Every structure is written in C-alpha cells, then in structure tokens.
Amino acid sequence: MRFAFFGDVVGKSGRDGLTQHLPMIRKKLGLEFVIVNAENAASGFGITENTARELFEAGADCLTLGNHSWDQKEALTYIVREPRLIRPNNYPRLADAPGRGANLFQTESGKSILVVNLLGLVHMASMDDPFASADKELEACPLGVAADAIVIDMHCEATSEKMAMGHFCDGRASLVVGTHTHVPTADAQILPGGTAYQTDAGACADYDSVIGNDKEEPLRRFTTRISRDRYRPASGPATVCGVFVETDDKTGLALRIEPIRFGGRLKPTLPEV
Amino acid sequence: MRFAFFGDVVGKSGRDGLTQHLPMIRKKLGLEFVIVNAENAASGFGITENTARELFEAGADCLTLGNHSWDQKEALTYIVREPRLIRPNNYPRLADAPGRGANLFQTESGKSILVVNLLGLVHMASMDDPFASADKELEACPLGVAADAIVIDMHCEATSEKMAMGHFCDGRASLVVGTHTHVPTADAQILPGGTAYQTDAGACADYDSVIGNDKEEPLRRFTTRISRDRYRPASGPATVCGVFVETDDKTGLALRIEPIRFGGRLKPTLPEV
Amino acid sequence: MRFAFFGDVVGKSGRDGLTQHLPMIRKKLGLEFVIVNAENAASGFGITENTARELFEAGADCLTLGNHSWDQKEALTYIVREPRLIRPNNYPRLADAPGRGANLFQTESGKSILVVNLLGLVHMASMDDPFASADKELEACPLGVAADAIVIDMHCEATSEKMAMGHFCDGRASLVVGTHTHVPTADAQILPGGTAYQTDAGACADYDSVIGNDKEEPLRRFTTRISRDRYRPASGPATVCGVFVETDDKTGLALRIEPIRFGGRLKPTLPEV
Amino acid sequence: MRFAFFGDVVGKSGRDGLTQHLPMIRKKLGLEFVIVNAENAASGFGITENTARELFEAGADCLTLGNHSWDQKEALTYIVREPRLIRPNNYPRLADAPGRGANLFQTESGKSILVVNLLGLVHMASMDDPFASADKELEACPLGVAADAIVIDMHCEATSEKMAMGHFCDGRASLVVGTHTHVPTADAQILPGGTAYQTDAGACADYDSVIGNDKEEPLRRFTTRISRDRYRPASGPATVCGVFVETDDKTGLALRIEPIRFGGRLKPTLPEV
Ligand SMILES: [Fe+2]
Ligand SMILES: [Fe+2]
Ligand SMILES: [Fe+2]
Ligand SMILES: [Fe+2]
Ligand SMILES: [Fe+2]
Ligand SMILES: [Fe+2]
Ligand SMILES: [Fe+2]
Ligand SMILES: [Fe+2]
C-alpha cells in the first residue's frame, strides 16, 4: 500500500500549494491514501470548514491537527460531524474533547488505515501521556490484523520525544512521523522493527519566512520582545513537504520511506516509483 | 572558498565517525576550513582536551559548543588556552565567561573566517539576546571587508528562532546554521540576501537511538517519568551530518549550500564538486 | 478534628527544625494528625529511610513527596514497604510507579483522613492531569462519608494552578495546600464551599538562603549561567512553616485555617487554640 | 523614610480597592511614597492612560509594570510622556524599548527614591540578565549617596530567582520585592546586609478567584485544555496587598518591613506606627 503524509499546511500559500501539486503527486506516486496536518490551514491558526474543504478537494483523505486545533472556534463543532478530521488523542479524561483522536479509514481498494494524532509534552502545553495513548490504540487495533496500515502523527517540538515515539511504536505502526516544527528533516529511515520514521514532515508553506509566517513580526518580537502586530502567513509559493511510504500488504510494516518536497524554494525531491 | 560545518558530535560513535570519514570528505570537497559542533563529544556531555584532540586530528579546524559546554569541568580551563574552541557568545556581562564566543581564523591559503557560536532562548536556559550578540560581531567584522567568510552556529531548539536568525544575518554572514536538535533538516537554501542557511546541521551520531543516546533510558523516562540510569551515547556507526558551503571570494556570500550525510543509517549524500 | 500540614523539609536544618519544634506544636495545638512534605529532606534532594525515620520520630504521621521524590534511588524500594510515604498520584499508566499516591489513614481516636499528593503541570515536568486524578480520589472517597478529612498536597510552581485546584476541590476536601515554592503564602482562607486553602505551606528551612539552599551556588548560576558546585541546604536554624486546620466532625469541611511559622528568621505565628 | 509597595492591581476590583483604601493607609502609616505594580490594571491586561490616572488619583506616586506591560498598545506611547510609569529595565539593546526601566523620584519632603522594575527569567519570556541590570543601576546610583531609598520590583515567577535577587542587592537597596504571582508571601524579613525583602507583594485583587480572574475560564482550561472564552478579572471586593518599609535616613537601609493586607477576603493586617 502506498500512502503519503504532508506536514503542517500554513495559510493560503500552503493550501494553494497542495491544490496545485497534490493531484499530480497523488497520481504519479499511485497514492491510495493521503493525510495532511492542517492545524495551521486557516490563516496560520487552526482550521475552518472552508479551508478543510479546500484540502479535501486537493486530494487529502484525512486531516490531522495539533496544538492549534481550536484556534478557530468553529472547529469545535465542525469536527463533531467530520470524521476525517482528527484531533490529538491524548486529552485528559475531564476534557471530554469533541471529535476523535484516532480513526480507522477504508481506502477505495478496501484496505484499512488507522490514523492517530498525538501531542507531545516536551516544551508543549501539558496533555496526558502520548505514549500510553499510542499504546492503547496500537493494542486495540493491531497492525496487520485490524489495520492494513497505521500512521502516528506525533505533533511536538522535541526531536528526542519524536524519536522515542518512533522506537516505542516500532514494529506496531507503519509510520511514525513528526509535525509542528514546520521544517522537514532529512532522517527518513525504517527503524529496526519495520516502522517508517521521519522526525518532521516539514510544512506546506513558503520557506522565505519564519516557519511559514511573514518575517517582519517574528523578527521584531525576537529582537525587541514587544509584539506590534499579529502573525501572518507568508504569501510566496509553498514548498509542499511530506513523506511517501510503501507498506508490505501482509504485515503492514514499511518497505520504503522517501521524502517529498515540491514547489517553492526548497530543493525538490519526489520518489521514483 | 569552500568549507563545511558538522553538527553535534555525540560520544565515541560521533568522534569515530569523523575520524573515519572526515579526511575523505575534506579531500573530496576541497574544504579549506572545517567547523564541528562538539558540545556532546565527551560521552554525550561536553568536551574534554582529549576528545577535542581527536576531532582536531580528524580534520576539524574549529570546535563550537552549546548548552552542554561545561558539562566536563575541565573545559572551563581548557578553553582558556585553546583559541580554536568557541563557546556561546551571548553570556551576560556578570558571567565573565572563560574563553571566547567568536574568533577570526586564518586558513592555510590566507583567507579569514569568523566563527560565532550563539545560544538561542526559546525553550532554552536564558542568556542575553543572541540577535544583539550576532549584530555586534557582524558590525565589528563586516563580511567581505574584515572577513572572507562568516559562520554563525545558532545552537537552539526552536526552528522559528533559527530561521529568524538566518534572516537577521542575511547578507551579512556566509552561513547561518542551527545545531542542538541532533537531526539534520532538509531545508538548505540561500536566503534572498545571499546567506546560506540550514535549520539544523544534524548530529554526528548513531541514528538508531534517541538523538544519539541509547534508547533504553530515554524511553523509560518518557513512559515512566522516573529516571533509573544515566544517558549513554549509542554505540552503532555514526552518520556524520553537516553542510557544505561555497562562497564568493569577493563578497563572502554563499554561492552554494549542500547537505553532507555519510556513514551509519541515514541516506548518504555528498555534494558533487 | 485538628491537624497540621508542613511544607517541604529542606535537609538537616529542616529536619532539625521539626525535631525541635513539632512535639511542642503538636501538643499545644492538640493535633490529631500531622502531614509533612519531605521531598527535600535528604540533603535537599529526595528522601531516604533514615531521614524519613527522623521525621516520623519528630511527630509526622504521613510524608508527601513531589518532583524530587526519587532523587535518592532507595526511595523507589523504601516506598513499597512504607505506607505512610505518599508520592504524586498522577503518574501516567505506563509508569507503574512504586508506592501509592493516596492513602486513607486512621488516627488514634479512630478518625480517617485521606491524603493525596499531586504534581501540577505548569512549569513542571509533565504528568497526567492532576485535576482528573484529584477528581477520581474524591469520587472514590467522599468527604464526610468515607473520610473524616481529606488533604490535597498540590505540589507545583504556579499560583494559578494551585488556586484552580483549590476551587476544583472546594466542598469536597478539607484542605488544599500547595508545596514546592518553599515560601509560605499569606492567603489562608476558607473557600466558599468550605475547603481550607493556602497557596503554599512554605518550607521547613533556613530562610537566610535561596529557597533553603546556601546562597553561593544559586547566585553564581543566576549571574554567570555556569554551575561550579552542587546545591547544599543552608545550615542555619529553620523556620518550620505550615498550616493548622480544624474541621467540622460531621461534614469534614474546614472551620478554620491558620498559618504556623516557628523558629529561624521569619516572623513567628502560632494559632490560638 | 516610610513608603509602601503594592502588588499587581487586577482590573476594576483592584483599582477600586486602592481608590477605597489607599488614602486611609497612606495617612495612617505616614507614607512618603507609594509604588504600585499596575501591569494588570486594565481589565487584567496591561495599563491605559485612564486606568493609570485612577491609580495616581488613589495615591500612587509611581507605577511599575511587568510581562503584561504592552497588552494595551496605547501604553507604548503613553509611557513616553509619563515618567511615573516604569517598565522592565532589562530589555535587550536592539529593543530600544519606549519609556524607562528605572527612575529617581523626589518626594514632597525632598528625599529621593530610585525605583527599578526587572523581569526575571525563570519560566518567563527571555530578557537580558536582570542581575546585571540591577547591578548597573545600583552602581550608578549608590544607596545613601545618590538616593535616599532604592526599591527593586522583581517581577517573576520563581521564588528562587526572587530570593537570589534579594541577596544580590542586599546592602545596596532598601527593598527588593517580588510581583507577578498575585499571592502575598509571608516571608517579610530584613536580609543580613540591611535590605528589606518579601518574595511577593501579592495582588490588589478579589481573592475568590484564580489569581484575580473569574474562576470559570481558568478552571475550564486546566481541566479541558481547550479555551472557550477570554480571562476576566473577578469582580468581588479586592484585598489590597503590599509591604510597608521604613528606612534609616542616613543609610537608606531598612529598619522595618511589614505586610499590608486590607479589604476583601484575606486576613487583614496593617503595621502599627
Ligand atoms: Fe504547525
Ligand atoms: Fe503545532
Ligand atoms: Fe547537542
Ligand atoms: Fe545542545
Ligand atoms: Fe518540588
Ligand atoms: Fe521542594
Ligand atoms: Fe500580574
Ligand atoms: Fe506578571
């Protein structure tokens, strides 16, 4: 099974990048399923029904979120009726968070793919343990038994926490991929147990920016510590960044992981298939 | 002028990786200068005179540090007599920190290269402003006038702070490169003003690990929150990770930046020269 | 029912302070139960069997812990056989933490008192939700029904998180008291629902110090950002700091809360009974 | 010389509390100078010209700020023409922050008092070193020589950083007092070198709240991690919290420090003079 995961879509530039490039990529790579992290899709902050629709129309089958899930308040109700939208799974019990943190999807060819979204804890706002949360989902839906593929979107800051999650799920998931830092990492590998891993998928964003935002205000805040304006997504052409994974149809484990980068400023790369 | 910068060397695996691969890389790429971040060279924590010597013998001309600079207390005195060892530049005034945070080196062919080490502030221990610190050095030693090349090692966690430093120095430095996260990023680019940039150089370390350390103890701490042992560098073969930069001899600005990855588990890449 | 809670005992000074003053205080105030936070009892870092014994001999009936629980590794096994030692309750599932995070004690006169230790999350290492953890204990052991008194030790940094826990438990606990900051607060009050509350109990420590430690090394670290030595508890006479609570025997709610400060440098205060 | 310092005024409740009680307190204690931390005076976030005027009319001679200084953008221009408004002193060089971080005031009787506002670094947004910043002011304006009294408002989270600042300034300032946590501490003392010290002055706010705010939204965020509304200052009667200091007219050192609490829920205390 071939699928792809794209990192945080930042604003209109990121949405337009996917609209422009994803159909070609999907076709060229023969993708059966496409997951997109959309926590910054709406003006850099959260997701709305309209921006989600753009991404679905571009070819996304599932959208994941992160620490910006609810920046747009309409997402709190939209997610209840949109099963393709996945928020972090490790909310504490009393949160009674709307929507779902994991979902099992059926592809057109009848395969099943479980997608789980997690928030890490290092340098992030606190949530319940993402390792226990992953463990519970992986025990409930074993790879190769209850799901043909399993994708963990580990949304967090620290490379150590992402790598630890990779090893924690190694042999039990098809792919563990990080999001949140908005920069693609060059460490795609298949871990010893057969799980594909990349520390960060990177963003779908203009890379002449500060993690997808216009440089002016971030530079002002870094140098003066006084904010004078809000953050705005940079408006140049996006590089869409993600990973391509091919799994073994029997085990669900990864046969291959390759980076995808296309458009904008970063050096392009597309897997040969 | 051609030079290279390698990210955080982690323990014996990282030192051995450089000893094994750097002479070939240096020769093949025609490197006139090599900088290595060595904050984790000694058993993963800091630097000693002996581990520094190994790196100099492998072909490093300059070693930079970071938040682990003084994990080995001998570094506090060693740095005073070793001008090739550079600690973060942005210590506060009362620190009266030993050693130096920037140094102008002469290459064999008579060119000059300024190396500055900075600690970022986001999710890091506090230091004085790294932007003001960079600004002061760049004003005192203008690129193309007082230095043929200028390299800024921005040692920090947040991708946003690294990208902001890239833009802040754009046109005034040859290279702004991040360290600290131990994962190479795939975003090498020349910024609009002519400064080469990559968010993180990556580590020289075994990548079957948690950022260069044996997996067992980090996984225990992440899942149980109770430490039972110390961290130990992973002992498999290292991937040496860095960037290659070629500058314009007149302006000192970058003509080219390419990632370097060699050995170990990550997909290898060496620039064609 | 009259009981007292004393904040973080720091090293020998703190232990000696309780040994010297607690018998008198216990007698004078007619205390039926005494709880002491002991996370810094052993040289400022954690607890050992010997230091615990000193505190029990001084008159403590129960010891609570915090983020320093396991600084002394022997505590990991000691706690298994010592039911009077309570560690934080909100460890994640996979931690399988040794010992217990809550315990129901019987006083000599046959009354029952539930003690719960929680770690907050703001500016602290991550744990599972302390509010859900408190809620579970309070539901399982209702005040005035299953326990004559309930004490929540909310060990954390932020005043906001402590006050929020106070209100969250208001009407369901006899006392919510903070620990960890090592400074007594002057905000003892009975909340609208009947729960006694004080943001921090303060430390049992020498107050000519930096939160109980010798000033020299903390001042060096603050001014230079370079550590040169370890922290050592200050050795002057301790002020023992805590709160006195009197509860209604029918409801378990608080009739009265008063600060206790005795010995050392801080202005002494003992409730009139 | 007798003066007083009041902690963070939170919204209308805090302003009304000072308007109602400060004239009496000022008269009763014979205060020659009154400093008020006003970073939360305007609806809990920052300061405006109108809210500042209320505080001056209530009897404040000087207002200090903190991490919320610029929440109301008009403060950026207002502070330029209002020398009685003091923002944190330790902005980095490139900030070119408006207004001033320290000012020498003349009292009606012709005495001089230097007021310095500092932001701490632990668990706070980064600033340049507050210790170096304090040192510079104290060297430039020696106590008993260039100023009859010196007050340092150390605005920060950690009790350790506040206590360290107290000792750092001991013998060189009349008073080091903390703000920001919105809870008064019960540790007023004169340090060995003669500087009066209290870890936190406390807030001028309604204490049936979460650090001065209506409980509902903070409790929601703590338990669910999802914000649904903004923070609003609690509207019950405020307890005005501060410290009273009397200095030696020859040396400027402290003869006496006593807490002030009046109105609202907390147990009232006023020094006998
Ligand atoms: Fe994002
Ligand atoms: Fe994010
Ligand atoms: Fe490192
Ligand atoms: Fe580092
Ligand atoms: Fe603690
Ligand atoms: Fe403590
Ligand atoms: Fe405040
Ligand atoms: Fe504040």
mmCIF file with all atom_site columns, N, CA, C and O and ligand atoms in Angstrom, chain D residues 7-10 37-40 44 65-68 155 179-182 203 211, ligand 7:
data_model
loop_
_atom_site.group_PDB
_atom_site.id
_atom_site.type_symbol
_atom_site.label_atom_id
_atom_site.label_alt_id
_atom_site.label_comp_id
_atom_site.label_asym_id
_atom_site.label_entity_id
_atom_site.label_seq_id
_atom_site.pdbx_PDB_ins_code
_atom_site.Cartn_x
_atom_site.Cartn_y
_atom_site.Cartn_z
_atom_site.occupancy
_atom_site.B_iso_or_equiv
_atom_site.pdbx_formal_charge
_atom_site.auth_seq_id
_atom_site.auth_comp_id
_atom_site.auth_asym_id
_atom_site.auth_atom_id
_atom_site.pdbx_PDB_model_num
ATOM   1  N  N  . GLY D 1 7   ? 1.316  45.220 45.245 1.00 0.00 ? 7   GLY D N  1
ATOM   2  C  CA . GLY D 1 7   ? 1.486  44.296 44.121 1.00 0.00 ? 7   GLY D CA 1
ATOM   3  C  C  . GLY D 1 7   ? 0.419  44.456 43.054 1.00 0.00 ? 7   GLY D C  1
ATOM   4  O  O  . GLY D 1 7   ? -0.507 45.283 43.185 1.00 0.00 ? 7   GLY D O  1
ATOM   5  N  N  . ASP D 1 8   ? 0.517  43.633 42.038 1.00 0.00 ? 8   ASP D N  1
ATOM   6  C  CA . ASP D 1 8   ? -0.261 43.712 40.796 1.00 0.00 ? 8   ASP D CA 1
ATOM   7  C  C  . ASP D 1 8   ? -1.744 44.042 41.010 1.00 0.00 ? 8   ASP D C  1
ATOM   8  O  O  . ASP D 1 8   ? -2.508 43.239 41.567 1.00 0.00 ? 8   ASP D O  1
ATOM   9  N  N  . VAL D 1 9   ? -2.156 45.193 40.515 1.00 0.00 ? 9   VAL D N  1
ATOM   10 C  CA . VAL D 1 9   ? -3.560 45.608 40.548 1.00 0.00 ? 9   VAL D CA 1
ATOM   11 C  C  . VAL D 1 9   ? -4.291 44.904 39.414 1.00 0.00 ? 9   VAL D C  1
ATOM   12 O  O  . VAL D 1 9   ? -3.930 45.047 38.251 1.00 0.00 ? 9   VAL D O  1
ATOM   13 N  N  . VAL D 1 10  ? -5.328 44.129 39.767 1.00 0.00 ? 10  VAL D N  1
ATOM   14 C  CA . VAL D 1 10  ? -6.034 43.368 38.729 1.00 0.00 ? 10  VAL D CA 1
ATOM   15 C  C  . VAL D 1 10  ? -7.408 43.981 38.444 1.00 0.00 ? 10  VAL D C  1
ATOM   16 O  O  . VAL D 1 10  ? -8.343 43.853 39.242 1.00 0.00 ? 10  VAL D O  1
ATOM   17 N  N  . ASN D 1 37  ? 2.400  48.163 41.458 1.00 0.00 ? 37  ASN D N  1
ATOM   18 C  CA . ASN D 1 37  ? 2.577  47.426 40.208 1.00 0.00 ? 37  ASN D CA 1
ATOM   19 C  C  . ASN D 1 37  ? 1.237  47.390 39.476 1.00 0.00 ? 37  ASN D C  1
ATOM   20 O  O  . ASN D 1 37  ? 0.233  46.908 40.004 1.00 0.00 ? 37  ASN D O  1
ATOM   21 N  N  . ALA D 1 38  ? 1.250  47.878 38.251 1.00 0.00 ? 38  ALA D N  1
ATOM   22 C  CA . ALA D 1 38  ? -0.007 48.114 37.532 1.00 0.00 ? 38  ALA D CA 1
ATOM   23 C  C  . ALA D 1 38  ? -0.105 47.324 36.237 1.00 0.00 ? 38  ALA D C  1
ATOM   24 O  O  . ALA D 1 38  ? -0.884 47.666 35.350 1.00 0.00 ? 38  ALA D O  1
ATOM   25 N  N  . GLU D 1 39  ? 0.630  46.228 36.119 1.00 0.00 ? 39  GLU D N  1
ATOM   26 C  CA . GLU D 1 39  ? 0.669  45.519 34.821 1.00 0.00 ? 39  GLU D CA 1
ATOM   27 C  C  . GLU D 1 39  ? -0.658 44.875 34.446 1.00 0.00 ? 39  GLU D C  1
ATOM   28 O  O  . GLU D 1 39  ? -0.843 44.505 33.298 1.00 0.00 ? 39  GLU D O  1
ATOM   29 N  N  . ASN D 1 40  ? -1.562 44.723 35.440 1.00 0.00 ? 40  ASN D N  1
ATOM   30 C  CA . ASN D 1 40  ? -2.868 44.109 35.139 1.00 0.00 ? 40  ASN D CA 1
ATOM   31 C  C  . ASN D 1 40  ? -4.022 45.060 35.410 1.00 0.00 ? 40  ASN D C  1
ATOM   32 O  O  . ASN D 1 40  ? -5.165 44.630 35.568 1.00 0.00 ? 40  ASN D O  1
ATOM   33 N  N  . GLY D 1 44  ? -7.251 43.449 33.532 1.00 0.00 ? 44  GLY D N  1
ATOM   34 C  CA . GLY D 1 44  ? -6.379 42.312 33.783 1.00 0.00 ? 44  GLY D CA 1
ATOM   35 C  C  . GLY D 1 44  ? -5.167 42.254 32.859 1.00 0.00 ? 44  GLY D C  1
ATOM   36 O  O  . GLY D 1 44  ? -4.234 41.499 33.105 1.00 0.00 ? 44  GLY D O  1
ATOM   37 N  N  . LEU D 1 65  ? 5.594  47.934 36.024 1.00 0.00 ? 65  LEU D N  1
ATOM   38 C  CA . LEU D 1 65  ? 4.923  47.031 35.084 1.00 0.00 ? 65  LEU D CA 1
ATOM   39 C  C  . LEU D 1 65  ? 5.524  45.631 35.155 1.00 0.00 ? 65  LEU D C  1
ATOM   40 O  O  . LEU D 1 65  ? 6.043  45.235 36.184 1.00 0.00 ? 65  LEU D O  1
ATOM   41 N  N  . GLY D 1 66  ? 5.440  44.882 34.056 1.00 0.00 ? 66  GLY D N  1
ATOM   42 C  CA . GLY D 1 66  ? 5.941  43.504 34.078 1.00 0.00 ? 66  GLY D CA 1
ATOM   43 C  C  . GLY D 1 66  ? 5.808  42.861 32.710 1.00 0.00 ? 66  GLY D C  1
ATOM   44 O  O  . GLY D 1 66  ? 5.973  43.532 31.688 1.00 0.00 ? 66  GLY D O  1
ATOM   45 N  N  . ASN D 1 67  ? 5.486  41.579 32.704 1.00 0.00 ? 67  ASN D N  1
ATOM   46 C  CA . ASN D 1 67  ? 5.367  40.885 31.421 1.00 0.00 ? 67  ASN D CA 1
ATOM   47 C  C  . ASN D 1 67  ? 4.113  41.297 30.648 1.00 0.00 ? 67  ASN D C  1
ATOM   48 O  O  . ASN D 1 67  ? 3.998  40.998 29.466 1.00 0.00 ? 67  ASN D O  1
ATOM   49 N  N  . HIS D 1 68  ? 3.186  41.971 31.317 1.00 0.00 ? 68  HIS D N  1
ATOM   50 C  CA . HIS D 1 68  ? 1.972  42.425 30.624 1.00 0.00 ? 68  HIS D CA 1
ATOM   51 C  C  . HIS D 1 68  ? 2.031  43.911 30.240 1.00 0.00 ? 68  HIS D C  1
ATOM   52 O  O  . HIS D 1 68  ? 0.993  44.499 29.908 1.00 0.00 ? 68  HIS D O  1
ATOM   53 N  N  . HIS D 1 155 ? 9.903  41.283 39.075 1.00 0.00 ? 155 HIS D N  1
ATOM   54 C  CA . HIS D 1 155 ? 8.669  40.706 38.554 1.00 0.00 ? 155 HIS D CA 1
ATOM   55 C  C  . HIS D 1 155 ? 8.969  39.353 37.930 1.00 0.00 ? 155 HIS D C  1
ATOM   56 O  O  . HIS D 1 155 ? 9.493  39.266 36.815 1.00 0.00 ? 155 HIS D O  1
ATOM   57 N  N  . THR D 1 179 ? 6.872  40.586 42.449 1.00 0.00 ? 179 THR D N  1
ATOM   58 C  CA . THR D 1 179 ? 5.495  40.687 41.981 1.00 0.00 ? 179 THR D CA 1
ATOM   59 C  C  . THR D 1 179 ? 5.282  39.567 40.961 1.00 0.00 ? 179 THR D C  1
ATOM   60 O  O  . THR D 1 179 ? 6.165  38.772 40.717 1.00 0.00 ? 179 THR D O  1
ATOM   61 N  N  . HIS D 1 180 ? 4.097  39.479 40.403 1.00 0.00 ? 180 HIS D N  1
ATOM   62 C  CA . HIS D 1 180 ? 3.728  38.573 39.301 1.00 0.00 ? 180 HIS D CA 1
ATOM   63 C  C  . HIS D 1 180 ? 2.920  37.348 39.721 1.00 0.00 ? 180 HIS D C  1
ATOM   64 O  O  . HIS D 1 180 ? 2.076  36.896 38.945 1.00 0.00 ? 180 HIS D O  1
ATOM   65 N  N  . THR D 1 181 ? 3.160  36.788 40.910 1.00 0.00 ? 181 THR D N  1
ATOM   66 C  CA . THR D 1 181 ? 2.422  35.559 41.237 1.00 0.00 ? 181 THR D CA 1
ATOM   67 C  C  . THR D 1 181 ? 1.034  35.862 41.803 1.00 0.00 ? 181 THR D C  1
ATOM   68 O  O  . THR D 1 181 ? 0.211  34.963 41.920 1.00 0.00 ? 181 THR D O  1
ATOM   69 N  N  . HIS D 1 182 ? 0.798  37.122 42.167 1.00 0.00 ? 182 HIS D N  1
ATOM   70 C  CA . HIS D 1 182 ? -0.532 37.557 42.630 1.00 0.00 ? 182 HIS D CA 1
ATOM   71 C  C  . HIS D 1 182 ? -0.936 36.941 43.968 1.00 0.00 ? 182 HIS D C  1
ATOM   72 O  O  . HIS D 1 182 ? -2.122 36.966 44.309 1.00 0.00 ? 182 HIS D O  1
ATOM   73 N  N  . ALA D 1 203 ? -1.308 40.526 45.156 1.00 0.00 ? 203 ALA D N  1
ATOM   74 C  CA . ALA D 1 203 ? -2.065 41.351 44.214 1.00 0.00 ? 203 ALA D CA 1
ATOM   75 C  C  . ALA D 1 203 ? -3.047 42.250 44.946 1.00 0.00 ? 203 ALA D C  1
ATOM   76 O  O  . ALA D 1 203 ? -3.373 42.029 46.113 1.00 0.00 ? 203 ALA D O  1
ATOM   77 N  N  . ILE D 1 211 ? -5.949 33.719 40.734 1.00 0.00 ? 211 ILE D N  1
ATOM   78 C  CA . ILE D 1 211 ? -5.024 34.857 40.697 1.00 0.00 ? 211 ILE D CA 1
ATOM   79 C  C  . ILE D 1 211 ? -5.685 36.130 40.158 1.00 0.00 ? 211 ILE D C  1
ATOM   80 O  O  . ILE D 1 211 ? -5.101 36.869 39.375 1.00 0.00 ? 211 ILE D O  1
HETATM 81 FE FE . FE  E 2 .   ? 0.495  40.337 37.274 1.00 0.00 ? 7   FE  E FE 1
#
